[in-house]
mmCIF file of C-alpha atoms and ligand atoms in Angstrom:
data_model
loop_
_atom_site.group_PDB
_atom_site.id
_atom_site.type_symbol
_atom_site.label_atom_id
_atom_site.label_comp_id
_atom_site.label_asym_id
_atom_site.label_seq_id
_atom_site.Cartn_x
_atom_site.Cartn_y
_atom_site.Cartn_z
ATOM 1 C CA MET E 1 92.019 82.733 48.567
ATOM 2 C CA THR E 2 95.143 83.565 50.437
ATOM 3 C CA ARG E 3 97.170 80.286 51.259
ATOM 4 C CA HIS E 4 98.733 80.459 54.564
ATOM 5 C CA PHE E 5 101.883 78.401 55.632
ATOM 6 C CA LEU E 6 101.986 79.672 59.315
ATOM 7 C CA ASP E 7 102.364 77.012 61.543
ATOM 8 C CA PRO E 8 98.684 76.803 63.365
ATOM 9 C CA ARG E 9 100.655 76.773 66.778
ATOM 10 C CA LEU E 10 101.551 80.506 65.949
ATOM 11 C CA ALA E 11 98.259 81.341 64.766
ATOM 12 C CA GLY E 12 97.909 83.412 68.149
ATOM 13 C CA LEU E 13 101.346 85.544 67.776
ATOM 14 C CA VAL E 14 100.911 88.896 68.343
ATOM 15 C CA ARG E 15 103.806 91.742 67.216
ATOM 16 C CA TYR E 16 105.771 93.460 69.800
ATOM 17 C CA VAL E 17 105.052 97.094 68.763
ATOM 18 C CA PRO E 18 108.191 99.061 69.313
ATOM 19 C CA GLY E 19 108.069 102.958 69.679
ATOM 20 C CA GLU E 20 107.591 105.060 66.754
ATOM 21 C CA VAL E 21 110.625 105.762 64.735
ATOM 22 C CA PRO E 22 110.185 109.151 62.835
ATOM 23 C CA ARG E 23 110.405 108.878 58.953
ATOM 24 C CA ASP E 24 109.689 111.749 57.232
ATOM 25 C CA GLY E 25 113.080 113.929 58.104
ATOM 26 C CA ARG E 26 110.753 116.308 60.258
ATOM 27 C CA PRO E 27 112.760 117.334 63.296
ATOM 28 C CA VAL E 28 111.523 115.740 66.340
ATOM 29 C CA ILE E 29 112.306 115.368 69.894
ATOM 30 C CA LYS E 30 112.377 111.655 70.513
ATOM 31 C CA LEU E 31 111.630 110.936 74.021
ATOM 32 C CA ASN E 32 109.470 107.553 73.426
ATOM 33 C CA THR E 33 112.010 104.821 73.410
ATOM 34 C CA ASN E 34 114.213 105.371 76.171
ATOM 35 C CA GLU E 35 117.378 106.144 74.067
ATOM 36 C CA ASN E 36 120.495 107.984 75.244
ATOM 37 C CA PRO E 37 119.815 111.562 73.880
ATOM 38 C CA PHE E 38 123.768 111.812 73.571
ATOM 39 C CA PRO E 39 125.863 110.552 70.921
ATOM 40 C CA PRO E 40 128.068 107.513 71.425
ATOM 41 C CA SER E 41 131.819 108.290 73.341
ATOM 42 C CA PRO E 42 134.078 109.755 70.855
ATOM 43 C CA ALA E 43 136.244 106.686 71.716
ATOM 44 C CA VAL E 44 133.351 104.465 70.106
ATOM 45 C CA VAL E 45 133.566 106.637 67.384
ATOM 46 C CA LYS E 46 137.352 106.192 66.669
ATOM 47 C CA ALA E 47 137.158 102.264 67.198
ATOM 48 C CA LEU E 48 134.346 101.902 64.871
ATOM 49 C CA SER E 49 136.298 103.913 62.184
ATOM 50 C CA ALA E 50 139.368 101.985 63.071
ATOM 51 C CA ALA E 51 137.453 98.528 63.156
ATOM 52 C CA GLY E 52 137.643 99.143 59.636
ATOM 53 C CA ALA E 53 135.135 98.123 56.705
ATOM 54 C CA GLU E 54 137.567 96.471 54.896
ATOM 55 C CA ARG E 55 137.581 93.624 57.415
ATOM 56 C CA LEU E 56 133.812 92.976 57.025
ATOM 57 C CA ASN E 57 134.536 89.865 54.583
ATOM 58 C CA LEU E 58 135.450 88.130 57.679
ATOM 59 C CA TYR E 59 132.965 86.765 60.357
ATOM 60 C CA PRO E 60 133.191 88.220 63.843
ATOM 61 C CA ASP E 61 134.299 86.388 66.857
ATOM 62 C CA PRO E 62 131.600 84.221 67.935
ATOM 63 C CA GLU E 63 132.945 84.092 71.432
ATOM 64 C CA ALA E 64 133.463 87.659 71.441
ATOM 65 C CA ARG E 65 136.569 87.242 73.349
ATOM 66 C CA GLY E 66 137.846 90.678 73.663
ATOM 67 C CA LEU E 67 134.601 92.232 74.684
ATOM 68 C CA THR E 68 133.734 89.151 76.962
ATOM 69 C CA ARG E 69 137.232 89.849 78.825
ATOM 70 C CA ALA E 70 136.424 93.651 79.246
ATOM 71 C CA VAL E 71 132.902 92.860 80.940
ATOM 72 C CA ALA E 72 134.519 90.153 82.887
ATOM 73 C CA ASP E 73 137.102 92.481 84.216
ATOM 74 C CA LEU E 74 134.320 95.031 84.875
ATOM 75 C CA PHE E 75 132.422 92.759 87.206
ATOM 76 C CA GLY E 76 135.338 91.029 88.542
ATOM 77 C CA LEU E 77 133.911 87.331 87.161
ATOM 78 C CA ASP E 78 135.497 84.549 84.890
ATOM 79 C CA THR E 79 134.870 85.009 81.279
ATOM 80 C CA ASP E 80 132.924 81.874 81.276
ATOM 81 C CA ARG E 81 130.154 83.632 83.058
ATOM 82 C CA VAL E 82 129.676 86.093 80.541
ATOM 83 C CA VAL E 83 127.480 85.701 77.301
ATOM 84 C CA THR E 84 127.050 88.484 74.656
ATOM 85 C CA GLY E 85 124.183 88.879 72.330
ATOM 86 C CA ASN E 86 122.446 91.186 69.699
ATOM 87 C CA GLY E 87 120.665 93.148 72.237
ATOM 88 C CA SER E 88 119.003 92.130 75.377
ATOM 89 C CA ASP E 89 116.083 91.348 73.484
ATOM 90 C CA GLU E 90 118.054 88.463 71.975
ATOM 91 C CA LEU E 91 119.062 87.208 75.256
ATOM 92 C CA LEU E 92 115.553 87.233 76.694
ATOM 93 C CA ALA E 93 114.313 85.726 73.598
ATOM 94 C CA PHE E 94 117.073 82.760 74.276
ATOM 95 C CA CYS E 95 115.923 82.662 77.909
ATOM 96 C CA PHE E 96 112.123 82.377 77.242
ATOM 97 C CA HIS E 97 112.910 79.737 74.782
ATOM 98 C CA GLY E 98 115.487 77.604 76.812
ATOM 99 C CA PHE E 99 115.106 78.426 80.298
ATOM 100 C CA CYS E 100 111.311 78.137 80.857
ATOM 101 C CA PRO E 101 110.646 74.566 81.338
ATOM 102 C CA ARG E 102 107.422 75.209 83.780
ATOM 103 C CA GLY E 103 106.454 78.481 82.018
ATOM 104 C CA ALA E 104 107.362 82.025 82.914
ATOM 105 C CA VAL E 105 106.231 84.712 85.419
ATOM 106 C CA PHE E 106 106.420 88.332 85.784
ATOM 107 C CA ALA E 107 104.318 91.535 86.477
ATOM 108 C CA ASP E 108 101.208 92.528 84.859
ATOM 109 C CA VAL E 109 102.702 96.034 84.123
ATOM 110 C CA THR E 110 106.625 95.453 82.735
ATOM 111 C CA TYR E 111 108.365 95.105 79.602
ATOM 112 C CA GLY E 112 105.732 94.581 76.839
ATOM 113 C CA PHE E 113 107.962 92.206 75.218
ATOM 114 C CA TYR E 114 107.902 89.313 77.897
ATOM 115 C CA PRO E 115 104.314 88.143 76.887
ATOM 116 C CA VAL E 116 105.417 88.271 73.059
ATOM 117 C CA PHE E 117 108.132 86.002 73.455
ATOM 118 C CA CYS E 118 106.017 83.631 75.690
ATOM 119 C CA ARG E 119 103.687 83.317 72.543
ATOM 120 C CA MET E 120 106.588 82.654 70.121
ATOM 121 C CA PHE E 121 107.853 80.229 72.008
ATOM 122 C CA GLY E 122 104.824 78.535 73.155
ATOM 123 C CA VAL E 123 105.770 79.232 76.900
ATOM 124 C CA PRO E 124 102.763 79.282 79.257
ATOM 125 C CA PHE E 125 102.931 82.410 81.663
ATOM 126 C CA GLU E 126 101.520 84.258 84.252
ATOM 127 C CA THR E 127 101.320 87.792 85.397
ATOM 128 C CA VAL E 128 101.436 89.029 88.921
ATOM 129 C CA PRO E 129 99.544 92.272 89.362
ATOM 130 C CA LEU E 130 101.539 95.233 90.902
ATOM 131 C CA ARG E 131 100.388 97.090 94.099
ATOM 132 C CA ASP E 132 98.248 100.032 92.930
ATOM 133 C CA ASP E 133 101.221 102.345 93.229
ATOM 134 C CA PHE E 134 103.152 100.090 90.907
ATOM 135 C CA SER E 135 105.324 98.617 93.389
ATOM 136 C CA LEU E 136 106.393 94.886 93.405
ATOM 137 C CA ASN E 137 105.906 92.761 96.340
ATOM 138 C CA VAL E 138 108.118 90.111 96.147
ATOM 139 C CA ASP E 139 106.039 87.805 98.831
ATOM 140 C CA ASP E 140 103.622 87.544 95.607
ATOM 141 C CA TYR E 141 106.370 85.307 93.998
ATOM 142 C CA ARG E 142 106.524 82.676 96.985
ATOM 143 C CA GLY E 143 105.403 79.131 95.828
ATOM 144 C CA ARG E 144 105.485 80.233 92.124
ATOM 145 C CA ARG E 145 107.427 77.490 90.247
ATOM 146 C CA GLU E 146 107.962 79.346 86.764
ATOM 147 C CA THR E 147 110.962 81.269 85.864
ATOM 148 C CA VAL E 148 110.702 84.899 87.014
ATOM 149 C CA PHE E 149 111.385 87.577 84.635
ATOM 150 C CA LEU E 150 112.095 90.727 86.504
ATOM 151 C CA ALA E 151 112.745 93.997 85.082
ATOM 152 C CA ASN E 152 114.587 96.118 87.512
ATOM 153 C CA PRO E 153 114.365 99.025 87.270
ATOM 154 C CA ASN E 154 110.843 97.994 86.068
ATOM 155 C CA ALA E 155 109.684 99.488 82.708
ATOM 156 C CA PRO E 156 107.352 101.508 81.991
ATOM 157 C CA THR E 157 107.065 102.741 85.885
ATOM 158 C CA GLY E 158 110.887 103.038 86.507
ATOM 159 C CA LEU E 159 110.577 101.570 89.932
ATOM 160 C CA ALA E 160 113.355 99.842 91.167
ATOM 161 C CA LEU E 161 113.390 96.918 93.747
ATOM 162 C CA ALA E 162 116.093 97.175 96.206
ATOM 163 C CA LEU E 163 118.813 94.419 96.624
ATOM 164 C CA PRO E 164 117.604 92.806 99.666
ATOM 165 C CA ASP E 165 114.025 92.280 98.108
ATOM 166 C CA VAL E 166 115.987 90.743 94.829
ATOM 167 C CA ARG E 167 117.763 88.650 97.598
ATOM 168 C CA ARG E 168 114.491 87.425 98.887
ATOM 169 C CA LEU E 169 113.169 86.518 95.613
ATOM 170 C CA LEU E 170 116.164 84.375 94.704
ATOM 171 C CA GLU E 171 115.919 82.972 98.468
ATOM 172 C CA GLN E 172 112.270 81.754 98.044
ATOM 173 C CA ASP E 173 113.318 78.863 95.791
ATOM 174 C CA ARG E 174 116.672 77.826 94.911
ATOM 175 C CA ASP E 175 115.703 75.481 91.932
ATOM 176 C CA ARG E 176 113.716 78.675 90.295
ATOM 177 C CA LEU E 177 115.601 80.517 87.836
ATOM 178 C CA THR E 178 115.336 84.623 88.216
ATOM 179 C CA VAL E 179 116.321 86.513 85.179
ATOM 180 C CA VAL E 180 116.646 90.123 86.161
ATOM 181 C CA ASP E 181 116.730 92.498 83.388
ATOM 182 C CA GLU E 182 118.517 95.459 83.943
ATOM 183 C CA ALA E 183 118.481 97.390 81.074
ATOM 184 C CA TYR E 184 117.918 100.748 83.074
ATOM 185 C CA VAL E 185 119.971 99.755 86.261
ATOM 186 C CA ASP E 186 122.798 102.491 85.364
ATOM 187 C CA PHE E 187 120.626 105.296 86.090
ATOM 188 C CA GLY E 188 120.533 104.980 89.822
ATOM 189 C CA ALA E 189 119.109 101.482 90.869
ATOM 190 C CA GLU E 190 121.236 98.624 92.625
ATOM 191 C CA SER E 191 122.551 95.687 90.282
ATOM 192 C CA ALA E 192 121.900 92.243 91.286
ATOM 193 C CA ALA E 193 125.403 91.379 90.049
ATOM 194 C CA PRO E 194 127.016 91.334 93.435
ATOM 195 C CA LEU E 195 124.664 88.310 94.135
ATOM 196 C CA LEU E 196 125.806 86.138 91.499
ATOM 197 C CA ASP E 197 128.366 84.516 93.446
ATOM 198 C CA GLU E 198 126.047 83.601 96.088
ATOM 199 C CA TYR E 199 123.210 82.425 93.834
ATOM 200 C CA ASP E 200 123.469 80.368 90.793
ATOM 201 C CA ASN E 201 119.542 80.460 90.035
ATOM 202 C CA LEU E 202 120.345 84.152 89.003
ATOM 203 C CA LEU E 203 121.005 85.379 85.447
ATOM 204 C CA VAL E 204 121.627 89.304 85.008
ATOM 205 C CA ILE E 205 121.207 90.664 81.601
ATOM 206 C CA ARG E 206 122.544 94.251 80.825
ATOM 207 C CA THR E 207 122.354 96.314 77.602
ATOM 208 C CA PHE E 208 124.489 98.893 75.890
ATOM 209 C CA SER E 209 121.546 100.622 74.482
ATOM 210 C CA LYS E 210 120.788 103.041 76.980
ATOM 211 C CA SER E 211 123.487 104.086 79.483
ATOM 212 C CA ARG E 212 126.281 103.318 76.700
ATOM 213 C CA GLN E 213 124.359 105.289 73.820
ATOM 214 C CA LEU E 214 124.711 102.073 71.725
ATOM 215 C CA ALA E 215 120.664 101.285 70.750
ATOM 216 C CA GLY E 216 121.655 101.311 67.296
ATOM 217 C CA VAL E 217 124.308 98.526 67.125
ATOM 218 C CA ARG E 218 122.288 95.961 69.248
ATOM 219 C CA LEU E 219 124.612 94.610 71.936
ATOM 220 C CA ALA E 220 124.004 93.073 75.319
ATOM 221 C CA PHE E 221 125.403 90.695 77.611
ATOM 222 C CA ALA E 222 124.194 88.260 80.260
ATOM 223 C CA LEU E 223 126.109 87.014 83.544
ATOM 224 C CA GLY E 224 125.587 84.042 85.488
ATOM 225 C CA SER E 225 126.877 80.975 86.817
ATOM 226 C CA SER E 226 129.434 79.060 84.201
ATOM 227 C CA SER E 227 126.598 76.355 83.812
ATOM 228 C CA LEU E 228 123.855 78.902 83.141
ATOM 229 C CA ALA E 229 126.443 80.884 80.838
ATOM 230 C CA ALA E 230 127.316 77.583 79.096
ATOM 231 C CA ASP E 231 123.909 76.490 78.458
ATOM 232 C CA LEU E 232 122.994 80.255 77.307
ATOM 233 C CA MET E 233 125.733 79.910 74.811
ATOM 234 C CA THR E 234 124.520 76.786 73.376
ATOM 235 C CA LEU E 235 120.956 78.166 72.904
ATOM 236 C CA LYS E 236 122.949 81.126 71.041
ATOM 237 C CA PHE E 237 125.067 78.863 68.873
ATOM 238 C CA GLY E 238 121.947 76.797 68.163
ATOM 239 C CA PHE E 239 120.496 80.257 66.458
ATOM 240 C CA ASN E 240 123.287 82.348 65.216
ATOM 241 C CA PRO E 241 126.616 82.224 66.651
ATOM 242 C CA TYR E 242 127.704 85.586 64.867
ATOM 243 C CA SER E 243 124.580 87.728 66.179
ATOM 244 C CA VAL E 244 126.832 89.856 67.522
ATOM 245 C CA ASN E 245 128.513 91.574 64.701
ATOM 246 C CA ALA E 246 132.185 93.195 64.497
ATOM 247 C CA GLN E 247 131.360 96.575 64.596
ATOM 248 C CA ALA E 248 129.244 95.982 67.628
ATOM 249 C CA LEU E 249 132.080 94.260 69.264
ATOM 250 C CA ALA E 250 134.265 97.147 68.775
ATOM 251 C CA ALA E 251 131.988 99.522 69.618
ATOM 252 C CA GLY E 252 130.974 97.774 73.103
ATOM 253 C CA GLU E 253 134.491 97.343 74.057
ATOM 254 C CA ALA E 254 135.534 100.983 73.386
ATOM 255 C CA ALA E 255 132.295 102.057 75.242
ATOM 256 C CA LEU E 256 133.574 99.947 78.315
ATOM 257 C CA ARG E 257 136.839 101.567 78.324
ATOM 258 C CA ASP E 258 135.561 105.396 78.330
ATOM 259 C CA GLU E 259 134.195 105.216 82.125
ATOM 260 C CA ALA E 260 134.550 108.933 81.968
ATOM 261 C CA TYR E 261 132.173 109.698 79.491
ATOM 262 C CA PHE E 262 129.578 106.999 80.863
ATOM 263 C CA GLU E 263 129.648 108.644 84.195
ATOM 264 C CA CYS E 264 129.213 112.341 82.935
ATOM 265 C CA THR E 265 126.424 111.159 80.481
ATOM 266 C CA ARG E 266 124.544 109.037 83.083
ATOM 267 C CA ARG E 267 124.812 111.725 85.772
ATOM 268 C CA GLU E 268 123.404 114.292 83.301
ATOM 269 C CA ILE E 269 120.577 111.973 82.495
ATOM 270 C CA MET E 270 119.963 111.597 86.268
ATOM 271 C CA ARG E 271 120.029 115.536 86.900
ATOM 272 C CA ASN E 272 117.573 115.674 83.801
ATOM 273 C CA ARG E 273 115.202 113.162 85.244
ATOM 274 C CA GLU E 274 114.988 115.477 88.276
ATOM 275 C CA THR E 275 114.054 118.431 86.325
ATOM 276 C CA LEU E 276 111.540 116.691 84.236
ATOM 277 C CA GLN E 277 110.023 114.966 87.433
ATOM 278 C CA GLU E 278 109.833 118.324 89.199
ATOM 279 C CA GLY E 279 108.315 120.084 85.907
ATOM 280 C CA LEU E 280 105.826 117.347 85.580
ATOM 281 C CA ARG E 281 104.760 117.861 89.228
ATOM 282 C CA ALA E 282 104.483 121.488 88.847
ATOM 283 C CA LEU E 283 102.102 121.052 86.123
ATOM 284 C CA GLY E 284 99.593 118.737 88.243
ATOM 285 C CA ALA E 285 100.972 115.464 86.972
ATOM 286 C CA GLU E 286 101.166 112.673 89.102
ATOM 287 C CA VAL E 287 105.005 111.180 88.697
ATOM 288 C CA VAL E 288 106.463 107.399 89.830
ATOM 289 C CA PRO E 289 109.426 108.244 91.406
ATOM 290 C CA SER E 290 112.076 106.938 88.585
ATOM 291 C CA LYS E 291 115.376 105.125 88.653
ATOM 292 C CA ALA E 292 115.480 104.718 85.013
ATOM 293 C CA ASN E 293 116.214 106.968 82.013
ATOM 294 C CA PHE E 294 112.192 107.673 81.790
ATOM 295 C CA VAL E 295 109.429 109.256 83.813
ATOM 296 C CA PHE E 296 105.909 107.342 84.046
ATOM 297 C CA THR E 297 103.606 109.947 84.778
ATOM 298 C CA ARG E 298 99.824 110.639 84.912
ATOM 299 C CA PRO E 299 99.277 114.081 83.315
ATOM 300 C CA PRO E 300 96.149 116.275 84.345
ATOM 301 C CA ALA E 301 94.393 115.542 81.167
ATOM 302 C CA ALA E 302 93.541 112.537 78.739
ATOM 303 C CA ALA E 303 97.115 110.819 78.054
ATOM 304 C CA ALA E 304 96.119 109.459 74.685
ATOM 305 C CA LEU E 305 94.900 112.824 73.820
ATOM 306 C CA LEU E 306 98.262 114.531 75.196
ATOM 307 C CA HIS E 307 100.170 111.956 73.162
ATOM 308 C CA ARG E 308 98.489 112.836 69.978
ATOM 309 C CA ILE E 309 99.036 116.333 70.285
ATOM 310 C CA LEU E 310 102.421 116.485 71.416
ATOM 311 C CA ARG E 311 103.303 114.131 68.336
ATOM 312 C CA GLU E 312 101.656 116.919 66.159
ATOM 313 C CA ARG E 313 104.062 119.490 67.761
ATOM 314 C CA GLY E 314 107.147 116.829 66.995
ATOM 315 C CA ILE E 315 107.417 115.430 70.324
ATOM 316 C CA LEU E 316 107.355 111.805 70.802
ATOM 317 C CA VAL E 317 106.488 110.280 74.013
ATOM 318 C CA ARG E 318 105.073 106.545 74.783
ATOM 319 C CA HIS E 319 101.409 105.693 75.678
ATOM 320 C CA PHE E 320 100.411 102.444 76.333
ATOM 321 C CA PRO E 321 96.706 101.782 75.835
ATOM 322 C CA ASP E 322 94.798 99.636 78.408
ATOM 323 C CA GLU E 323 93.874 96.206 76.806
ATOM 324 C CA PRO E 324 90.342 95.174 76.388
ATOM 325 C CA GLY E 325 89.373 92.459 78.920
ATOM 326 C CA ARG E 326 92.286 93.408 81.375
ATOM 327 C CA PRO E 327 92.209 95.855 84.417
ATOM 328 C CA ALA E 328 92.795 99.390 83.349
ATOM 329 C CA ARG E 329 96.303 100.272 84.489
ATOM 330 C CA THR E 330 98.405 102.414 82.162
ATOM 331 C CA GLY E 331 96.125 103.754 79.498
ATOM 332 C CA ALA E 332 95.733 107.166 81.933
ATOM 333 C CA TRP E 333 99.666 107.500 81.893
ATOM 334 C CA LEU E 334 102.613 108.341 79.526
ATOM 335 C CA ARG E 335 106.026 107.441 79.780
ATOM 336 C CA VAL E 336 108.596 110.488 78.729
ATOM 337 C CA SER E 337 112.141 109.248 78.028
ATOM 338 C CA VAL E 338 114.830 111.864 79.842
ATOM 339 C CA GLY E 339 116.550 113.908 77.038
ATOM 340 C CA THR E 340 118.869 116.714 77.197
ATOM 341 C CA ALA E 341 118.445 119.655 79.317
ATOM 342 C CA GLU E 342 116.837 121.324 76.137
ATOM 343 C CA GLN E 343 114.566 118.414 75.223
ATOM 344 C CA VAL E 344 113.345 118.120 78.722
ATOM 345 C CA GLY E 345 112.565 122.133 78.550
ATOM 346 C CA ALA E 346 111.143 121.665 75.152
ATOM 347 C CA PHE E 347 108.579 119.023 76.443
ATOM 348 C CA LEU E 348 107.866 120.871 79.464
ATOM 349 C CA ASP E 349 107.065 123.979 77.594
ATOM 350 C CA ALA E 350 104.908 122.179 75.176
ATOM 351 C CA LEU E 351 102.922 120.305 77.831
ATOM 352 C CA ARG E 352 102.406 123.677 79.649
ATOM 353 C CA ASP E 353 101.284 125.536 76.646
ATOM 354 C CA ILE E 354 98.889 122.111 75.665
ATOM 355 C CA LEU E 355 97.158 122.052 78.937
ATOM 356 C CA ARG E 356 96.596 125.921 79.018
ATOM 357 C CA ASP E 357 95.140 125.581 75.667
ATOM 358 C CA MET E 358 92.932 122.654 76.771
ATOM 359 C CA ARG E 359 91.925 124.679 79.670
ATOM 360 C CA ARG E 360 90.683 127.359 77.370
ATOM 361 C CA GLY E 361 89.254 124.809 75.041
ATOM 362 C CA THR E 362 91.344 125.481 72.290
ATOM 363 C CA ALA E 363 93.996 122.485 72.187
ATOM 364 C CA ASP E 364 91.964 120.380 69.882
ATOM 365 C CA ALA E 365 91.267 122.901 67.714
ATOM 366 C CA ALA E 366 94.724 123.181 66.975
ATOM 367 C CA LEU E 367 95.250 119.679 65.933
HETATM 368 N N1 PMP S 1 114.248 95.219 78.439
HETATM 369 C C1 PMP S 1 113.687 96.170 79.014
HETATM 370 C C2 PMP S 1 113.328 96.384 80.311
HETATM 371 C C3 PMP S 1 113.597 97.251 78.126
HETATM 372 O O1 PMP S 1 112.787 98.306 78.236
HETATM 373 C C4 PMP S 1 114.413 97.146 76.683
HETATM 374 C C5 PMP S 1 114.261 98.489 75.655
HETATM 375 N N2 PMP S 1 113.111 98.413 75.035
HETATM 376 C C6 PMP S 1 114.890 96.179 76.377
HETATM 377 C C7 PMP S 1 115.140 95.041 77.446
HETATM 378 C C8 PMP S 1 115.598 95.790 75.271
HETATM 379 O O2 PMP S 1 116.648 96.436 75.097
HETATM 380 P P1 PMP S 1 118.104 96.129 73.801
HETATM 381 O O3 PMP S 1 118.045 97.244 73.187
HETATM 382 O O4 PMP S 1 118.904 95.566 74.898
HETATM 383 O O5 PMP S 1 117.399 94.839 73.178
#
């Protein structure tokens, strides 16, 4: 008999399922986890070498003062309104754990980690269905008292809510906190950061994983009122004051300083996104107009099968199967991260081939 030591309150825990990380060294085109296809800025690589492995015997600055100053300057905020974290996943975890006294509410189609956090921390949650076109109706949140989690742009849809709508959401209830998860905002959406001085019921979370090419170092920050930031800092120091390591601090500062590289790479991603969207439409796919570094698309063939065949050909994209007992929403769709121009071209070529083979009835045979 296997003995179980897990607290029964956590028996219903499910794991968040991250996108596949290739293992066997086979070259793949990785368009499944919305990473940035470009390497970090040369300034980051230099800062990492200069950060000095020989200083790794020392703990990093738990207050991340250098990086916090750089972030505060970028947003024109005082440093006591900035909290850094080990990726936005960590900061989100603190928010679900500490800022949801009445539970949490979020869209039915959104970042799949939100319900996982809720189960982890025993936070009751409700989901609010998006419209059929995946757009979010702010009025659906009127009267809700739970803490609102809004991914903007949303994942996996790529749709963004305009600033006046975010403001309406905040206005609905000044005593209700809204956490705006802006992981993808740099790819063409509007940030809620300019609303921070007006609304103390707003927390904005940003990451270095997407537009700053640093998914591997795990680095993010939150912006809020000084009181919200102080509480978030208490949550962080109650868990791990050193969760942002020395290398991440050095890399983050250097990345923020290299504005030119940031601009040039995010513009290229936005250009490649247009190519990807046009190419998909030309192949008969439905496309949700994206403001992120990925495209949510309904291909003209079974998404699960396409996902599998693409994988066999070394191209990873993401498929979110419908969940039993829930209305079908995402099973017919694929989420494709925007890669380099070559990667986008290779993906579209492969998809064209596969669809042609399917029409001839040979695609499955190729598996
Ligand atoms: N929020 C959203 C909406 C995301 O899609 C992701 C990436 N999976 C995250 C947060 C987590 O990003 P990070 O790498 O900063 O933990």
